[in-house]
Coordinates of C-alpha atoms and ligand atoms in Angstrom, one line a residue:
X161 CA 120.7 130.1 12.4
X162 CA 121.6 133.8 12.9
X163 CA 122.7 134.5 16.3
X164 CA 121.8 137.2 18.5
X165 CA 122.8 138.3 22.2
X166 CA 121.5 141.1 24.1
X167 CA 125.0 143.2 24.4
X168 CA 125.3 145.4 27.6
X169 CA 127.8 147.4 26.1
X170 CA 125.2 148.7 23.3
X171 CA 121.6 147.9 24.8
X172 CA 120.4 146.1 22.4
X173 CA 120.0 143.0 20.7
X174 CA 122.8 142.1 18.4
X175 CA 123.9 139.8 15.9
X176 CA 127.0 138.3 17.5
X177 CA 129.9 138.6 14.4
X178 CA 133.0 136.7 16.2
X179 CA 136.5 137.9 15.1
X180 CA 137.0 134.9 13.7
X181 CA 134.2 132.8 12.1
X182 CA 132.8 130.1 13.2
X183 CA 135.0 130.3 16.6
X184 CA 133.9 132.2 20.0
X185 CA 135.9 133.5 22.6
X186 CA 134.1 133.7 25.8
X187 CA 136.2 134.5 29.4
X188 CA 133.5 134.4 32.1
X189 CA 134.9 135.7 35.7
X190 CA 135.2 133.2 38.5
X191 CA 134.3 132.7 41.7
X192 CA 136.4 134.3 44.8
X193 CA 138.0 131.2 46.4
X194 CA 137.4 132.3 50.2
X195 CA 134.2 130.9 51.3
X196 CA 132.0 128.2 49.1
X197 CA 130.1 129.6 45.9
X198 CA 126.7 129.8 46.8
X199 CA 123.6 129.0 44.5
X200 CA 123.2 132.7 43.1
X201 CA 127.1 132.6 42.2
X202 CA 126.3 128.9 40.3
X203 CA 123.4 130.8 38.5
X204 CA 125.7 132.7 36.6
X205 CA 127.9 129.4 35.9
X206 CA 125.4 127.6 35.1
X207 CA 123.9 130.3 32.6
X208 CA 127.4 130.3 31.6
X209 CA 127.4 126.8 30.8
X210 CA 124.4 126.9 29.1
X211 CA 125.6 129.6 26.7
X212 CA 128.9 127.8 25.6
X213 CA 127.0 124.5 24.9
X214 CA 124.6 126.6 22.8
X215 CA 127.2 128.2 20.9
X216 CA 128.6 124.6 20.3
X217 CA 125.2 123.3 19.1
X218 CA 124.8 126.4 16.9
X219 CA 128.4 125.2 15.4
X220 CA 131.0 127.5 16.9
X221 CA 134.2 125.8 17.8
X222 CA 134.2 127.7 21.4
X223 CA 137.2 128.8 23.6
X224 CA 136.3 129.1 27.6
X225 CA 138.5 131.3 30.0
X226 CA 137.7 131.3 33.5
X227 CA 139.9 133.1 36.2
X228 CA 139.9 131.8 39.9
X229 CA 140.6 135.2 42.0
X230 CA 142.4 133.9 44.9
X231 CA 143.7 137.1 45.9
X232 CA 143.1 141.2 45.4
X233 CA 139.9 141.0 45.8
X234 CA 138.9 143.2 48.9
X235 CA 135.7 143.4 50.9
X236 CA 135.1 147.4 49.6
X237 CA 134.7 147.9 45.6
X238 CA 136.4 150.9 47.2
X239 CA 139.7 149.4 47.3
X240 CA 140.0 149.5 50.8
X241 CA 139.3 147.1 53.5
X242 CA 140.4 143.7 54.1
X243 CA 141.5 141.0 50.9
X244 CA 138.7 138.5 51.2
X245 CA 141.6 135.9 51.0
X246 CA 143.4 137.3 53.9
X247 CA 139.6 137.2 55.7
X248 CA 139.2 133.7 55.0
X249 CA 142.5 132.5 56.7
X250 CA 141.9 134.5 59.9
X251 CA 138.1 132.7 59.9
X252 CA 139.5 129.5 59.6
X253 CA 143.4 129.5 61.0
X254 CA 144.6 128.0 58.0
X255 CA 146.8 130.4 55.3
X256 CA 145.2 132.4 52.9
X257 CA 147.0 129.4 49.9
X258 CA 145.0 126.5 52.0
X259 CA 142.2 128.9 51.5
X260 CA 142.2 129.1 48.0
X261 CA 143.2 125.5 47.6
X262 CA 140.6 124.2 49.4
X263 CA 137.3 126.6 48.0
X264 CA 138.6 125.9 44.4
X265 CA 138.4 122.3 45.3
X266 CA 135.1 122.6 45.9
X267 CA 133.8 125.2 43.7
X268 CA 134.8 122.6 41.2
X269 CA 133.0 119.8 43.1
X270 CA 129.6 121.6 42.8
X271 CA 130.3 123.2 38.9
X272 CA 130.9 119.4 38.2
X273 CA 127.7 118.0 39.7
X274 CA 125.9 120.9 37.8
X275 CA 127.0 118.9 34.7
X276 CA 129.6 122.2 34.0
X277 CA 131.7 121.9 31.3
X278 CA 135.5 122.4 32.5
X279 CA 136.4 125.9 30.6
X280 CA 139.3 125.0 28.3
X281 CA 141.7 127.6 30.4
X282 CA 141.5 127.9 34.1
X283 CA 143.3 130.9 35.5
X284 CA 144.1 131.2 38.8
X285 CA 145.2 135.1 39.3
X286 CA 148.3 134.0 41.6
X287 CA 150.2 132.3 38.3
X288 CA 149.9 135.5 36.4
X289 CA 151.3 138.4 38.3
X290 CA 154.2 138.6 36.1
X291 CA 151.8 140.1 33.2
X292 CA 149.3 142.0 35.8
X293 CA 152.8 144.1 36.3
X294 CA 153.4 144.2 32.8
X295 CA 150.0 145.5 32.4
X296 CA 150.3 148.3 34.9
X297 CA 153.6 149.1 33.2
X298 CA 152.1 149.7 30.0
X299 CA 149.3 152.0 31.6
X300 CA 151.8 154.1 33.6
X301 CA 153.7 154.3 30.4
X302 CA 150.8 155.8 28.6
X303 CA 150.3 158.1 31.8
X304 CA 147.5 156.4 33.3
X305 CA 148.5 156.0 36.6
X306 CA 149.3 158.1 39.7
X307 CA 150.9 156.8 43.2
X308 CA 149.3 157.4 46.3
X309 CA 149.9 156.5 50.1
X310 CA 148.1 152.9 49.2
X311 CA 149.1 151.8 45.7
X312 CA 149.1 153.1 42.1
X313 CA 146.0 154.1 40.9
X314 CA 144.4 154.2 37.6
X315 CA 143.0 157.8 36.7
X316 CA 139.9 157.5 34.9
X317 CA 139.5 160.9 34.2
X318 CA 142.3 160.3 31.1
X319 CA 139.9 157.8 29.6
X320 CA 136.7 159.8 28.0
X321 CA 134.6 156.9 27.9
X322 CA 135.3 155.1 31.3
X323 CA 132.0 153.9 32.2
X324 CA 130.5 153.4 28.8
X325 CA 129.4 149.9 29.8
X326 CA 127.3 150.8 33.2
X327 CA 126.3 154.6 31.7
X328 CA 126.5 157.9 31.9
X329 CA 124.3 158.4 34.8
X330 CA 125.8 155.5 37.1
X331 CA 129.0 156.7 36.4
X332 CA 128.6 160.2 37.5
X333 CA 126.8 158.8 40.2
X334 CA 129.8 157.0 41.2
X335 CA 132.2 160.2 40.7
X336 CA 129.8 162.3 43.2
X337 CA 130.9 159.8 45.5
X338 CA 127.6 158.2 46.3
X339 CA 128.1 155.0 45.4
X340 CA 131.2 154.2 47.0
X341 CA 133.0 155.1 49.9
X342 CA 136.0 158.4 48.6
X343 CA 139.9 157.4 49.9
X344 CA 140.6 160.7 50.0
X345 CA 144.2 161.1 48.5
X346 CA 142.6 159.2 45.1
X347 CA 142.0 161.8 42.5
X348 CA 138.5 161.1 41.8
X349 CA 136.3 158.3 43.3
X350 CA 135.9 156.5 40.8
X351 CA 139.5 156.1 40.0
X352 CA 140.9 152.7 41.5
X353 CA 144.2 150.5 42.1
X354 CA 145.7 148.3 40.0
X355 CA 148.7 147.6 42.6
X356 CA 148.2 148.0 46.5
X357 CA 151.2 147.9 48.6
X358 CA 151.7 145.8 51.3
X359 CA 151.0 148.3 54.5
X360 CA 153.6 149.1 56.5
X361 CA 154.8 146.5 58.7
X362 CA 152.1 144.4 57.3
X363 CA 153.5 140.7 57.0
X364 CA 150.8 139.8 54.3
X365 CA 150.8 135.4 53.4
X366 CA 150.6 137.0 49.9
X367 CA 152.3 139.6 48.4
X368 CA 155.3 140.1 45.5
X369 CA 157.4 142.1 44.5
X370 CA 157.2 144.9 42.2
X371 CA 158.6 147.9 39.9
X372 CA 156.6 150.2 42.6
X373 CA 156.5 148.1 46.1
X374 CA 156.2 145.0 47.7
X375 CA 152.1 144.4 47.4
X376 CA 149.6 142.5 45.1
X377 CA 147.7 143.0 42.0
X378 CA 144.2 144.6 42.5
X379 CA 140.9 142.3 41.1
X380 CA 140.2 144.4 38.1
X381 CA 143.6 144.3 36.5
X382 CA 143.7 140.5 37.3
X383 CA 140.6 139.7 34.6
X384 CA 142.1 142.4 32.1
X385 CA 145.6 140.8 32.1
X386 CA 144.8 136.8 31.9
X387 CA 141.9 137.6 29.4
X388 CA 144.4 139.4 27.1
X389 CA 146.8 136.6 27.4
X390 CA 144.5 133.9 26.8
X391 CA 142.1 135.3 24.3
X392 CA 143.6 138.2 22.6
X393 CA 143.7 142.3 22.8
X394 CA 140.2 142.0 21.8
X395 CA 137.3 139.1 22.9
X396 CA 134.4 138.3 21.6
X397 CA 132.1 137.5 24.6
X398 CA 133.0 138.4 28.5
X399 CA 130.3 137.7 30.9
X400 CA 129.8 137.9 34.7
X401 CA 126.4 138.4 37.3
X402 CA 125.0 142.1 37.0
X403 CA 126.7 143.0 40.2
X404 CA 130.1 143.9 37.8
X405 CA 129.0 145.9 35.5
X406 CA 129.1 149.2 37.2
X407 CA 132.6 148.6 38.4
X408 CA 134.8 145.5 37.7
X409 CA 133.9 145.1 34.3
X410 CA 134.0 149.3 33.8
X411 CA 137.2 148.7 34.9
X412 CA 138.2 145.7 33.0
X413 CA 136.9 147.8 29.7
X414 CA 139.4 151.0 31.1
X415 CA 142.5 149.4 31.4
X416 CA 142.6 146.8 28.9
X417 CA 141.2 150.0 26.3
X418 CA 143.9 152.3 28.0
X419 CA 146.8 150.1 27.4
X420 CA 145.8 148.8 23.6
X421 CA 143.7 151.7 22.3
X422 CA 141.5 148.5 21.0
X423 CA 138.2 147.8 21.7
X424 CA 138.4 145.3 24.4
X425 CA 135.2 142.9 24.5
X426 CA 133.0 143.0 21.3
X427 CA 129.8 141.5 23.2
X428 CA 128.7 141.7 27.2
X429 CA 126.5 139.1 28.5
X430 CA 125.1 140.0 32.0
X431 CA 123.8 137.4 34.1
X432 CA 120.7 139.0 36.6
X433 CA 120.8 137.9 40.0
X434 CA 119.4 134.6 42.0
X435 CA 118.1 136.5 45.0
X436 CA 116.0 134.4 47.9
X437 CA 112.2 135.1 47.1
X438 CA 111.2 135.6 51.4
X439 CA 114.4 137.7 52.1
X440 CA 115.5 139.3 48.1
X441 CA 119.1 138.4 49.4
X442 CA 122.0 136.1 48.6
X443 CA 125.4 137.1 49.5
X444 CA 128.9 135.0 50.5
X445 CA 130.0 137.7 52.3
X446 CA 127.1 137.5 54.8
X447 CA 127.2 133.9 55.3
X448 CA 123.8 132.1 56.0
X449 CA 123.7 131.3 52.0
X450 CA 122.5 128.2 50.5
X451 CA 125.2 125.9 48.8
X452 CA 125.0 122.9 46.0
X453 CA 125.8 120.8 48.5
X454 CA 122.3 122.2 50.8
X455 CA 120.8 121.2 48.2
X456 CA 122.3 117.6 47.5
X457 CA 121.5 117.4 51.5
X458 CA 117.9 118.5 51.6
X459 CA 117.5 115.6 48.5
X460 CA 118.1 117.4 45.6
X461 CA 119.4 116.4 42.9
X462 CA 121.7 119.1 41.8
X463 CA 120.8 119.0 38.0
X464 CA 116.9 120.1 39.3
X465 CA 118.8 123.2 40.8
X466 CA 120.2 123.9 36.9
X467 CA 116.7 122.4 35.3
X468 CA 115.2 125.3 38.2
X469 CA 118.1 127.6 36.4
X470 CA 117.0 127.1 32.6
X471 CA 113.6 128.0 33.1
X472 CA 113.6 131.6 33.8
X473 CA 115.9 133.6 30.9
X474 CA 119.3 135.1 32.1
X475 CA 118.2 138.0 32.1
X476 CA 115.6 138.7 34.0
X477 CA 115.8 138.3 38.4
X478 CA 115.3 134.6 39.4
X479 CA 113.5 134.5 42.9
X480 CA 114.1 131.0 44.5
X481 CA 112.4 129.4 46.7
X482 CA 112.3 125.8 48.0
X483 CA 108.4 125.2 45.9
X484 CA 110.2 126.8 43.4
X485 CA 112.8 124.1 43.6
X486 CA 110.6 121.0 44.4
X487 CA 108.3 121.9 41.3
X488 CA 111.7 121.9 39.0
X489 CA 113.0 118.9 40.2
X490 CA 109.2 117.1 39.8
X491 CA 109.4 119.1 36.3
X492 CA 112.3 117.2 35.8
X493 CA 111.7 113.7 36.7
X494 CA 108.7 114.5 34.4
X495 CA 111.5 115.1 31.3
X496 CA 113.8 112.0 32.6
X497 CA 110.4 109.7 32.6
X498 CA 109.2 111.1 28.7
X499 CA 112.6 110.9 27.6
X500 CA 112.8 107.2 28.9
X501 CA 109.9 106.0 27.1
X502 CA 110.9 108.0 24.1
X503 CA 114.1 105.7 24.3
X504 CA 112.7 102.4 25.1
X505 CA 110.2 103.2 21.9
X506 CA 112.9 103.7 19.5
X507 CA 114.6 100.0 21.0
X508 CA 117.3 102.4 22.5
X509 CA 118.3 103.3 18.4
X510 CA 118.2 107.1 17.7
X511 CA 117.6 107.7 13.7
X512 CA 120.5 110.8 12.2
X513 CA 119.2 113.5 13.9
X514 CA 117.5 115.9 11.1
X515 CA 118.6 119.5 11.5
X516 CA 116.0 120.5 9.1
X517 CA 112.6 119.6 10.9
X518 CA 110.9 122.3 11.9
X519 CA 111.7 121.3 15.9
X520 CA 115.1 121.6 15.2
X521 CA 115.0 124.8 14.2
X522 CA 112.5 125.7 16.9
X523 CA 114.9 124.6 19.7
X524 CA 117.9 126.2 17.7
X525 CA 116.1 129.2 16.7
X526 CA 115.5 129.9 20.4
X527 CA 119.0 129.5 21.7
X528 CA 119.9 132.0 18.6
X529 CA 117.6 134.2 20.1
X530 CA 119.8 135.9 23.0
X531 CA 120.0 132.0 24.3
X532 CA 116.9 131.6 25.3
X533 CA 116.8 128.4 27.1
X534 CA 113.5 128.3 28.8
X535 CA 111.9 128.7 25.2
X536 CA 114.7 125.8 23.5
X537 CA 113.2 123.5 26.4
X538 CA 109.5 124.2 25.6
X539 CA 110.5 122.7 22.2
X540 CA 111.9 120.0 24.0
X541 CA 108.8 118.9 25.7
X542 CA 106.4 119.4 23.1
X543 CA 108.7 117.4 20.3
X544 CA 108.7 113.9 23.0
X545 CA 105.6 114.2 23.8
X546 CA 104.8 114.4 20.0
X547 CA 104.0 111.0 18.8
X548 CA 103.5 112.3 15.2
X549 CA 107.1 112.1 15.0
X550 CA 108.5 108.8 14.9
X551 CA 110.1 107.7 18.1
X552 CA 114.1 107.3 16.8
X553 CA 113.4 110.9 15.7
X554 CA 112.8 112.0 18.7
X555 CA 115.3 110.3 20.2
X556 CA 117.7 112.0 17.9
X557 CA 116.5 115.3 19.0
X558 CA 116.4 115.0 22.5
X559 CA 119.8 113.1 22.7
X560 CA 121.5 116.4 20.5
X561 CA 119.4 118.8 22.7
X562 CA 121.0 117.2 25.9
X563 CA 124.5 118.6 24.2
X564 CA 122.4 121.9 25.5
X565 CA 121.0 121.4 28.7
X566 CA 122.6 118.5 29.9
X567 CA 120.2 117.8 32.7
X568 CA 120.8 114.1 33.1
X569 CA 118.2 113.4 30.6
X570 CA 119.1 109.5 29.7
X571 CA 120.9 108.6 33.0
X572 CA 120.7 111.2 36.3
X573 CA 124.4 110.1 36.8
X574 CA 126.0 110.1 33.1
X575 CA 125.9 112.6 30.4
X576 CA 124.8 111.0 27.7
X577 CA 124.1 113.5 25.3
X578 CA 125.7 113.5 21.6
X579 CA 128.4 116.1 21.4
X580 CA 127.3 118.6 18.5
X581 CA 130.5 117.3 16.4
X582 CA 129.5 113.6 16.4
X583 CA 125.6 114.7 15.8
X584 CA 127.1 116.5 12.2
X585 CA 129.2 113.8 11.5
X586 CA 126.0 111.6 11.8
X587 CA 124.3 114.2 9.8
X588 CA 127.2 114.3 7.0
X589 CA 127.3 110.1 6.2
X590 CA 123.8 110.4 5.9
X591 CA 123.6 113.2 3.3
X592 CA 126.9 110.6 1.9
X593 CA 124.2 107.4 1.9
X594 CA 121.8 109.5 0.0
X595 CA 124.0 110.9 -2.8
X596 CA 125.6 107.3 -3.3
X597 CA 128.6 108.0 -2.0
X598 CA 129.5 105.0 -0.2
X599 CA 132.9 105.4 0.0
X600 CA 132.6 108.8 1.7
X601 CA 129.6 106.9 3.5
X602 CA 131.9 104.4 5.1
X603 CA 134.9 106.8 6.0
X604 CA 132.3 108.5 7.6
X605 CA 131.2 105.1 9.6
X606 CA 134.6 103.7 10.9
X607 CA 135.4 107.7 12.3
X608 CA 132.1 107.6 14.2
X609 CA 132.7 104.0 15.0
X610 CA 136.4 105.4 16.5
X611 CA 134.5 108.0 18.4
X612 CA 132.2 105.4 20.4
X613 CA 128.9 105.9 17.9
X614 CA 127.6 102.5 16.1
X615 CA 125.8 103.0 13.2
X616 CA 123.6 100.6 11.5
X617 CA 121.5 101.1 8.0
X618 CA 118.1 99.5 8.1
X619 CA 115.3 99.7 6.1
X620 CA 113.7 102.2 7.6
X621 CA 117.0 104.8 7.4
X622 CA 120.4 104.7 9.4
X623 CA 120.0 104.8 13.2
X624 CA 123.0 105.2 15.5
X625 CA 123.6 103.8 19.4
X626 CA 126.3 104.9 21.3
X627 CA 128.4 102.4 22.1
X628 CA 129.0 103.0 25.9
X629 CA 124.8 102.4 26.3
Ligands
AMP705 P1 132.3 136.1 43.3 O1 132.8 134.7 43.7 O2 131.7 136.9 44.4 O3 133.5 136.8 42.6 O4 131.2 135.9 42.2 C1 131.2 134.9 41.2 C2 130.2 135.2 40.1 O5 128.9 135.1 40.7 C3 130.2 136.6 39.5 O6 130.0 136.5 38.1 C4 129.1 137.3 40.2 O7 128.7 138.4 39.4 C5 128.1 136.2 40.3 N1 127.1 136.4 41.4 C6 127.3 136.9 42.6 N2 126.1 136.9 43.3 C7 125.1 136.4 42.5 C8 123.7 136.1 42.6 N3 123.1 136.4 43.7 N4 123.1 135.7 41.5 C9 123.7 135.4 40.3 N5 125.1 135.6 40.2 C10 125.8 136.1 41.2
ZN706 ZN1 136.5 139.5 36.3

């Protein structure tokens, strides 16, 4: 199944060529780690989620980056102000490292109970200064840079296309001045620090040394420098919420391009925003948001909040509301229920799943299309409540399409969904059995056996258990 995503970059649906086939490289910003993430921030993750379990079912070996900004990132996109960091240790009296240490704690606590695959790289932006300073280097090098009263600055007006990604208009909105407040020594106001120094006299809890003054990396150049190091000079996908397109990811695109002349992310992926349907705001800088953990208190169980997630498509606004949420998570107890029966039908034994029945390619057809969850669960529905097809069937399918949306489908409290690579390997011995190749057949049989999957030939075709349930 061709895939295609709706690129930012190009405005258009494309069909997504990795730089190396059959892999992905995907770096998704994280959260800010001074002040819990709050349920708009987890749309994103969860979209996020969603998108690299698609990739996997659509049989790209996937590699996740995620950064954890625990410093640089201020509370103006104007580079001045207060380091939200430094913010969240005056609110609480702890240091701005307890701070970070204790909201990445529980940013993880919530991203788990979303059933959240850990990304295979976590980044947090205080282990990599040593190349955000190489990075600068390399831009002032190339004469990108300037030095003002504050920090060293990266002049966009030496990069022709700065602001390719948010457009022409936006941009010269933002170099009028409109959009964000003008420092006034900056050259232009849409130019912005990589390095701030430490202010005079300022003790600051963190701060390092550097080739132009004590001080600290600013956010943009934090996401350009541990994307590069983890995923090469150039990456195929980079998402984020559609807050960052006008600025952090502009300026992602500027100084990662202005350093390596190369084109720096081949595919954007813009998540639109969760906003609150009675007030049309959700912000962690405001406070009075709504957590995972509101949830989990009001009696919800945190996968309705991702079920709620997957039914609208990423890219259009999702308004919630608490009816909103209470008809997901009845929605979903709906699933759970059909998905039971479906099981205790087939005796609990799921047949090979067939990747060539026409809801297969239904459900994989729609996560090819710009990952289109809300259509790949319609399939979903309509395929177990489908009693042409024979139960272990079914079962198949909706134990490979909880690989996708992993929304507690079999058991609220364990994922157990087939992982994409066991549901091939499934696929494989069975096209093995049917050419008479019984040696392949059995290879085939202990590795699955290895991997936790029984299988068992019967009359009626091969069916497989797993072997933890
Ligand atoms: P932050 O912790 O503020 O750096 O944001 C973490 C992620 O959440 C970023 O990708 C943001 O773009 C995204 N985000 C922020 N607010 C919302 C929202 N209301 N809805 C969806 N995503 C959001
Ligand atoms: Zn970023």
């Amino acid at each position: 199944m061709d895939l295609q995503v709706y690129n930012t970059l190009t405005r258009r649906k494309e069909p997504f060529k990795p730089l190396k086939p059959g892999e992905a490289g995907v770096y998704t910003c994280g959260p800010t780690v001074y002040n819990y993430a709050h349920i708009g921030n987890m749309r994103t993750y969860i979209f996020e989620d969603g998108l690299v379990r698609s990739l996997r079912f659509l049989g790209y070996k996937v590699k996740r980056v995620m950064n954890i900004t625990d410093v640089g990132h201020l509370v103006s996109d104007a580079d001045s102000g207060e380091d939200k960091m430094e913010l969240g240790a005056r609110r609480e009296g702890k240091s701005a490292w307890d701070i970070a240490k204790f909201y990445t704690g529980a940013f993880f606590k919530d991203y788990a109970a979303l059933n959240c695959l850990p990304p295979e790289v976590t980044c947090p932006a205080t282990e990599y200064i040593a190349e955000m300073i190489a990075l600068v280097a390399a831009l002032e090098r190339k004469g990108f840079t300037y030095r003002i009263g504050d920090g060293i600055y990266f002049d966009t007006a030496k990069l022709p296309d700065y602001g390719k990604l948010a457009g022409k208009s936006h941009i010269e909105g933002i170099r009028e001045g409109s959009r964000v407040e003008v420092n006034s020594e900056k050259r232009g106001p849409a130019d912005f620090a990589l390095w701030k120094f430490s202010a005079p006299g300022e003790k600051r809890q963190m701060e390092w040394p550097s080739p132009w003054g004590v001080g600290f990396p600013g956010w943009h150049i934090e996401c350009s420098a541990m994307a590069m190091k983890h995923l090469g000079e150039t990456i195929d996908i980079h998402c984020g919420g559609e807050d960052h397109v006008a600025i952090h990811h502009s300026n992602e695109i500027a100084q990662a391009e202005a350093a390596t002349g190369k084109t720096f992310v081949n595919y954007w992926l813009h998540i639109k925003f969760l906003v609150m349907a009675d007030s049309g705001k959700m912000s962690k800088s405001e406070g009075g948001f709504l957590t995972t953990s509101t949830l989990a208190e009001k009696g919800y169980d945190p996968l309705a909040y991702r079920y709620y997630c997957f039914l609208t498509h990423y890219r259009k606004q999702l308004e919630f509301s608490w009816e909103g949420l209470e008809a997901a998570a009845r929605g979903l107890d709906g699933l759970r229920s059909l998905a039971a029966r479906v099981k205790a039908e087939a005796k609990g034994a799921a047949a090979a799943p067939d990747r060539n029945a026409k809801y297969f390619k239904d459900f994989s057809g729609a996560l090819a299309d710009d990952i289109n969850l809300p259509e790949a669960l319609a399939v979903l529905w309509e395929t177990l409540k489908d009693t042409s097809i024979p139960p272990e069937q079914r079962l198949a399918f909706a134990m490979a399409a909880e690989g996708v949306a992993a929304l507690g489908l079999f058991s609220a409290k364990e994922d157990r969904s087939l992982p994409p690579e066991l549901a091939a390997l499934i696929a494989e011995r069975e096209a093995a059995r049917k050419a008479r190749d019984f040696k392949r057949s059995d290879e085939l049989r202990r590795e699955l056996s290895a991997k936790g999957v029984l299988i068992e030939d019967t009359s009626s075709g091969t069916k497989w258990k797993l072997a933890r349930g």
